[in-house]
Every structure is written in C-alpha cells, then in structure tokens.
Amino acid sequence: MDFSSALDFICKEAKRQGADDFDALAGESNSIGLDLFEGKVKNTEISSSRGIGIRLFKNGCPGYSFTEKFSKEALAQTVKDAVAHTLLTGPLDLDLPEPGVLPELDLELWSNELETVSLEQMKKLGLALEASALAKDKRIANIPYLGVSRSSGYSLICNSHGVRYSVKGNSIFAGLGVVAKDGDSTKMGIYSNSARSIDEFNTTFMAETAVERGISLLGAHSINSGRMPVVLSNRISPQIISMFTSPFYAEVVQKGQSKLEGMLNTQIAGDKITITCNPHIKGYPGSRLFDGEGVVSAPCPVIENGILRNYLYNLESAKKDKRQSTGNASRDYSGQVGTGFSNLVMDKGSSTLDDLLAASPECLYITNLEGSSGCSSISGEISIGVQGYLVKSGKIVHPVDGITVSTNFFTLLKEIDGLSNEYSDTHSSVKVPDILVASMHVAG
Amino acid sequence: MENTLAQNIIQSGLDRGADFVEIFEEEARNASVVFKDKKVESARAGTEYGIGIRLVYGFEVLYGFTSKANEEELLTIVRSLALSKGISADTQKPPITLAPVSVTDIHTVTQDPRVVGQEHKLPLLKRADEAARNYSTKISQVSVSASDMVSDIYICNSDGLVIEDSRVRSRFSISVTAGENGDIFAAREAPGSMQGFEFLEGLDCEKYALQAAQRAELMLSAGYIKGKQMPVIMGNGFGGVIFHEACGHPLETESIRRKASPFIGKLGQSIAHSKVTAIDDGTIANGWGSSNIDDEGNPTQKTVLIENGILKSYMSDKVSASELNLPVTGSSRRESYKYAPVSRMRNTYIAAGTDSFEDMVTSVDDGLYAKKMGGGSVNPATGEFNFVVEEGYIIEGGKIKGPVRGATLIGKGHEILPMISMVGTDLELAAGMCGASSGLIPASVGQPTLKVDNILVGGR
C-alpha cells in the first residue's frame, strides 16, 4: 500500500474501531551517501524507510502505536494496539486543532536539483576534500572521517477534525575529521556542513578549516585552576544552548523539572539576550508551517532583553495553562508528542569576536566541547572538558587542553557580558553568536 | 523471507561482481508504558520492519535498506548499489547453495512480552513511584517506565549461511527529581536484561527507586569539589562506562581500520597495569548486551581484550577482520536493519581483582570517590574522554567525607589504563545504551571498584 493510502486506511480503521478522536503522522525518508578513506570509497549507503504512527482517544484517554509495515493487517493491528492502550491511560484534556490557514511562505526546504546529485558527484567532492586537507599541512596524519550524503524526508499529518498537511525537505551533507599529529600531540579538526545545493560547498575552505582547527590545537597544554572570563566560540555556543532548551518547555515546567518555573516576565538573563523561536526563517532546517500536532506555527519570543516572555507549548501543556498552543509540538511517527524549538535564534550583538577576546586582560577562548554528559538540563549544572586557547590582551598565547570548566547554565545566562555580530556558517536550526561570559571556574 | 527470494537477491549481487552479499531482515515489536506525574503518561507499541542488503567488494561496503519488502524493490537496491560502483552488466556466477543453521539458544525467556500485555506493567510502575515518593518530601517528580522489545531476525549470505534468531529484551527505568530552595536534581536507575516479562515481574523495583531517590536528595546538599589532578576511586557497575568509552571503542576494529585508535599495533604489548584484565563477553546468559549470534550470523564469543595488562585481542566483524587479517570475534552489531553492521562491544568489563575497598580508601590522602558514574563520551582518534560523576564524595586523609556535585573526569584512555593500580573484588555489570556508527545498541558495562592513581577532576 502506498504512503497516502496507508494513512487513509488507518484513519478509517480508527473510526471503525470506535476512536472518538485521533491524529496520525506518516513519514518517509530516503538517503544516499558514502564515506571515503585513503582515496577510496569505504562505505556506500542507499536507504528508504517509512512508517505511520497514530494517537487516538477513546473516552478521552489517549493511546499510541506505530508500524513500518503497510499491509492492511498490520495497519489494523496498529489501531487495535492504540485502542488497547487507551484502557491504560487516564483522560487527557486537549482539543485537536481544526483545519487552519497556513502562512503563504516558501520556507525553501526543498530543492529539485538536489535530488539529481549522484554518488559519483559525492565521491568527487569527498576526494577533493581529502586531497585539499592532505595538501594543506604535512602534520595531517590521517582523515578517519570523511563523508558526503544527501537525504530527503516527506511527512503527512492528519486528524479527525479534517486537518491534513504535508511537508517535504531535503539537504546535502559533507564533512571531514582530520587527525593532526606532531610528536606526542594528537588533535582532531572537524568541519562539516549541510547545504541546499552541492555547489554551495567550497572544498578548499572546508578542508583548510578542518586542518586549521586540528593544527592550531597541537601542543596544547593545561592552565592553572581558577576563575576567569570565557569566550564561547559560535561553533560551540549553539551546542551549549541546545543542551538547555527543555527548561523552556511548559510541560517540563508543569512537572516541576524546570528552574524557570514562576519566572515569567522576570529577568533571567543579561539584558543583551534575546531568544526567539522562529519557524519561518527561509532555508533553516527547523522551519515549518505547522507543528507535530497540526497546529499552525508562528514566531514566539522566548527571552526579550533578558526577560523570560514565554514558555513553549503543545496542545496538552497549553490546555493545562488555559492558553493556546505556541505550535511547538514535536513528534515523529514512532514517538509520542513532546515539545521542541523549531529554530532557536539568539540575536547577535554588535561586537566582533576580536572585541570579545580583547575585552579582558586574560580569557579562555573555548572552541571544542568534549561531550555533553556533564550538563544537566534539570539542575542547570555544567561541568565539562573543553579545548581552546589562552588569550592575553586579545592575542592567542597557546592552545589549551586537559581542563574543565564549571558553572550553572542559569548563572551563565546572567553573566553574559557580550555577544559577537556573527553566527557560525553551520546550516543549523540553532543560531547563537560568540558569547563572552564574565567568569567561569576552570580546573586544570 | 523465503529462502528462494533471498537466494535471488544474493545471486543478483554476486552476478554484479560482489565478493560477499548478505540479507538482514528484521521485524521488531517495541512496547512501553511510562508512568509520570502520578499517572500513566503514555502507553505505546509499534512494529519496526525492514530489510538491509550488504554488498562487499574487497573491503568496500555498500549497504541499502528498505521497509518495502517486495522482490523488485530489493533487486532495485542491489542494482543501485552496484551501479554506484559503475557496474551495470550481469556476469552469471555459479548459483549458491544455502545451508540453514539452527541457533543454539543460551537465553531463557519464559514470558513473551507480546503475549503478556502492557497492563501487567502497571503494578510495578506504581510500586516504584510510591517507593520513591515516600522516601522524602523533597521528591518533586518521579518518572518510571517499563519497556520491552522482541526482535526477530533472518540472515542469509553468499557463504550459504541461513540463520534466524529472536532477541527479547526488557528494561525498567526510573528517574527521580528532588527539589529544595530553588535547586533541583535528578537521578536515574535503569536495569535491563535479555529476558521477557519475567525480568520485570521479578524485579526489586523498590530498591532501584530508593537508590535514585536517595541520590537525588543527597545531591541537593552536596558541595563542589576543587578541581585538579587527584587519585580517584571509581565505584563498581556503571563505573565501567569509562573503560567502555575510553578503551573499548578504540579496541573495536572499526576504529583500527580507520587508523583512529591509540591501540594500533599494540597487540601483545603492555597497555595497562598488570592488575587489569578486561573482557568483552557476548555469551553471558540473559546478559543485556548478549546474543546467540552477532548481526552477521557469527556465534558470539567471550573475548579477552586485555590480560594482566597485555593487549590480547581487538573486537572484530567480518570485513574489518579480513582487512586487518585478524580473527572474527562475533562482535558485529547494528541497531536495526537501518544500519550496516560494524564491530561493537557487547558486555564489557574489567575482571575482579583482590584489593579491598578499605585499602583503596585509606591509600588516598586527597581524592575523589566516584561512587556512581553518569554518561560520557570519547574521541577514539585521540583517546580524549569526558565523564560526569553522578554521585561523588571527597576523600581526605584516607576517609570518605561529604558528597560533591558537578564533578567531571577527563583524560585519555590509553594514559589512564597504566594508572589503575588497585582492583577490587566486587565486580558488577550494568545495562546501558551505546551509540556509534551502526546505531544505538544495548551494551553492558562493568567493573569492580578500582583506584586510578591520577586523573583530572573538573570542579570548582
């Protein structure tokens, strides 16, 4: 059974099996790509997968199920499972949306041209990246990670009130991780990005950036423990902010797991900080016209000049707080409804990166995070290994590794002293500039 | 899948010059119930289904997968993969002969979760929720879940192997949040087993609920440790996550073949303190990371990685073993049909030693007791790791003192191994999920309590 027919069938079956209300989400994804090693293709992958998930309500109680099998028997069993699950859950107070008017925006999520990019073109791009990287510096000992792939996705959502929306998107990815070696010092430099056309990739720039990132950390050593100003590169500031998005979700606040509970319309960050959840930015991967529950999406201010303006809502959390959903339901066909940012954008500042680095006599400029395990979105604790550079009077003195930095995210928000006027060039749904933090604990 | 269909697909790959062709078909049924905020938050189940086809030319792997299981779709994948190498014409190869093999099941499963029904999970979840909430008035939220997965796999390859297996896993998870004066902390326990509903039914869920509640509350009153280099005593069980990340991944041949490991060329050499023996064992009956066969159909093995400090073996899959001229260790694993298999860990642990916990503590003048580790990660190419300590205590003058929060351990795996100077007797394994290029797979980590002479502890 094809994709659309399967969705129709599951909806009919839900009605037949006595569902009062339901919404269903079908998703299909395709990808093609390869990775290379030492001038040869190491792995090639061609994939196609699809599935349908349903949330149905009976006597006000929700039940979920999903399937990747599109036979009539499998789809009917999926509905049966969801119905059975309604017997286990309690009533859930929410109103599924009625059909709405989607904004007339071209979010530029799809490119026909991209669908014609062949494996041969990807191989050529990968080989060019490898050759450029090796030619750039003799200290590049190895390129263990080098891949190019393109992927596309199509999803369709409908509900028992007549909502039926679809969206499709595609992108191409290329990236490399190089190992730089000098004596006993070994460092990795990574550059990767996604684009909407293969022609957007500048292989020389990408390769040289990865090489530079590895080489410039060779010979890194620790620094003394203490407190000092820190500049978070725009390469890693989006990673840090992304780890602490859940405290802004109303469902997390309602369940007592957010330190932002009761903080609406209060100052939670430095007055330079403005964060918006904006689903309507052209070409951003998180852009969308509707959310995972079929609610029409719209921009939502989260922090304005340091003041917390809004939590993000889905239908359930909105009903609890007696307000409208902000259109931030997240969902894939195999999962349950949650909450998520579409695109998270922190406004840029007016300083240059050099201004931030020169703002104090001495600072730590962090360009690499070692994992994310030392960060808890619940407590806000940050304790994490980092690499970067010691900077004095605006000049890099030496690369640094073997250190950790420690603070609390909610303290960090208040201690932001400056923002640069530049985002990293990464094709990402999270855009955050370089950040100057007044002080963090450094252990070395 | 019918063997005749598999045979046609494989033949099509061989006719296009592949040295090896493999079909991996999987149907997996997942089911879970989540109890949060004193009510059932969700009850869901689903079926994952698809077929992966792997063509190997020399050491080059071509992989395709689909959830559409008709012959034309599967032949199209073979043709597209071959075409990516510029091979379009057929060259008739001799037909293969299939030789079905039966799996010897070493795991006892008495209650198939598909038969038991999700409603039977509710009493367990409610008991755990109650136990955690009753521990302290500071407990502000409890989330408990019980989940299971039954995965039926079929593997057929151009060596003639045809083999089927069924893997049944169940897991319990509890996350407890404690709050006081604007501070909130969460702690989690998540035991799992390669068993059916009997695992959940027999589980002492109150024990895990209390452990999580106790730790969440304790961290509210914890201070910070002054970050610096110091000796660290690492608790048993999940403490093994450091060996898993910092040493285990670089010992997988997937890292070796990419020349992204500090252990290249070290077989037979001393890489750890002589007290360290480390094992990766896929044969532990009902072990969380065990299986009867790996995801290429090879029998799983117990592989001694390090014996008394000497590197004895890597963990390998078919392609990398062949490329590196090493024996296959039955370590080929993948999350699902959506991934080509590569060498991965199963149940990985440091073997028990003879040192007592008391001797370890008294040997430390100024250090950290990392009783419970949280998660972490490693860069296999450089060996650099980063781990969070979920429950830690300061050690002063040979005595355990107050609890500390926000401690992190960082270092390089190959530099830490020689510094493990004391190994305890209390070996314990713990369930975890391991992520790498072939997806997220169940894997156990483990160790007895052990002492590392010097490691950088991040704090304040």
XYZ file of C-alpha atoms in Angstrom, chain B residues 237 239-241 243-244 248 276-284 301-306 315 345-352 423 427-430 444-448 450:
42
model
C 29.000 -1.479 37.986
C 31.790 2.884 36.642
C 32.825 0.568 33.814
C 31.452 3.125 31.379
C 36.621 1.654 30.179
C 33.827 1.129 27.649
C 36.548 -0.243 24.423
C 43.968 -5.119 34.715
C 42.215 -7.881 32.804
C 39.374 -6.765 30.549
C 36.805 -8.871 28.758
C 34.049 -8.378 26.219
C 31.584 -11.244 26.532
C 28.551 -11.756 24.314
C 27.765 -15.144 25.795
C 26.529 -14.210 29.274
C 32.171 -15.151 21.881
C 33.834 -14.306 25.141
C 36.805 -12.203 24.040
C 39.668 -11.434 26.405
C 40.808 -7.957 25.387
C 43.494 -7.317 27.997
C 36.792 -6.818 18.677
C 31.037 -4.097 22.271
C 28.580 -6.491 23.978
C 29.064 -6.919 27.759
C 32.405 -5.281 28.509
C 34.044 -5.333 31.916
C 37.229 -5.242 33.916
C 37.602 -8.553 35.752
C 37.575 -8.775 39.537
C 41.239 -3.562 41.541
C 32.553 -6.982 40.004
C 29.131 -5.894 38.845
C 27.631 -5.252 35.396
C 25.128 -2.536 34.498
C 26.586 -3.782 29.425
C 29.447 -2.052 31.149
C 31.067 -3.285 34.316
C 33.947 -3.353 36.742
C 34.759 -3.922 40.377
C 39.037 0.331 41.335
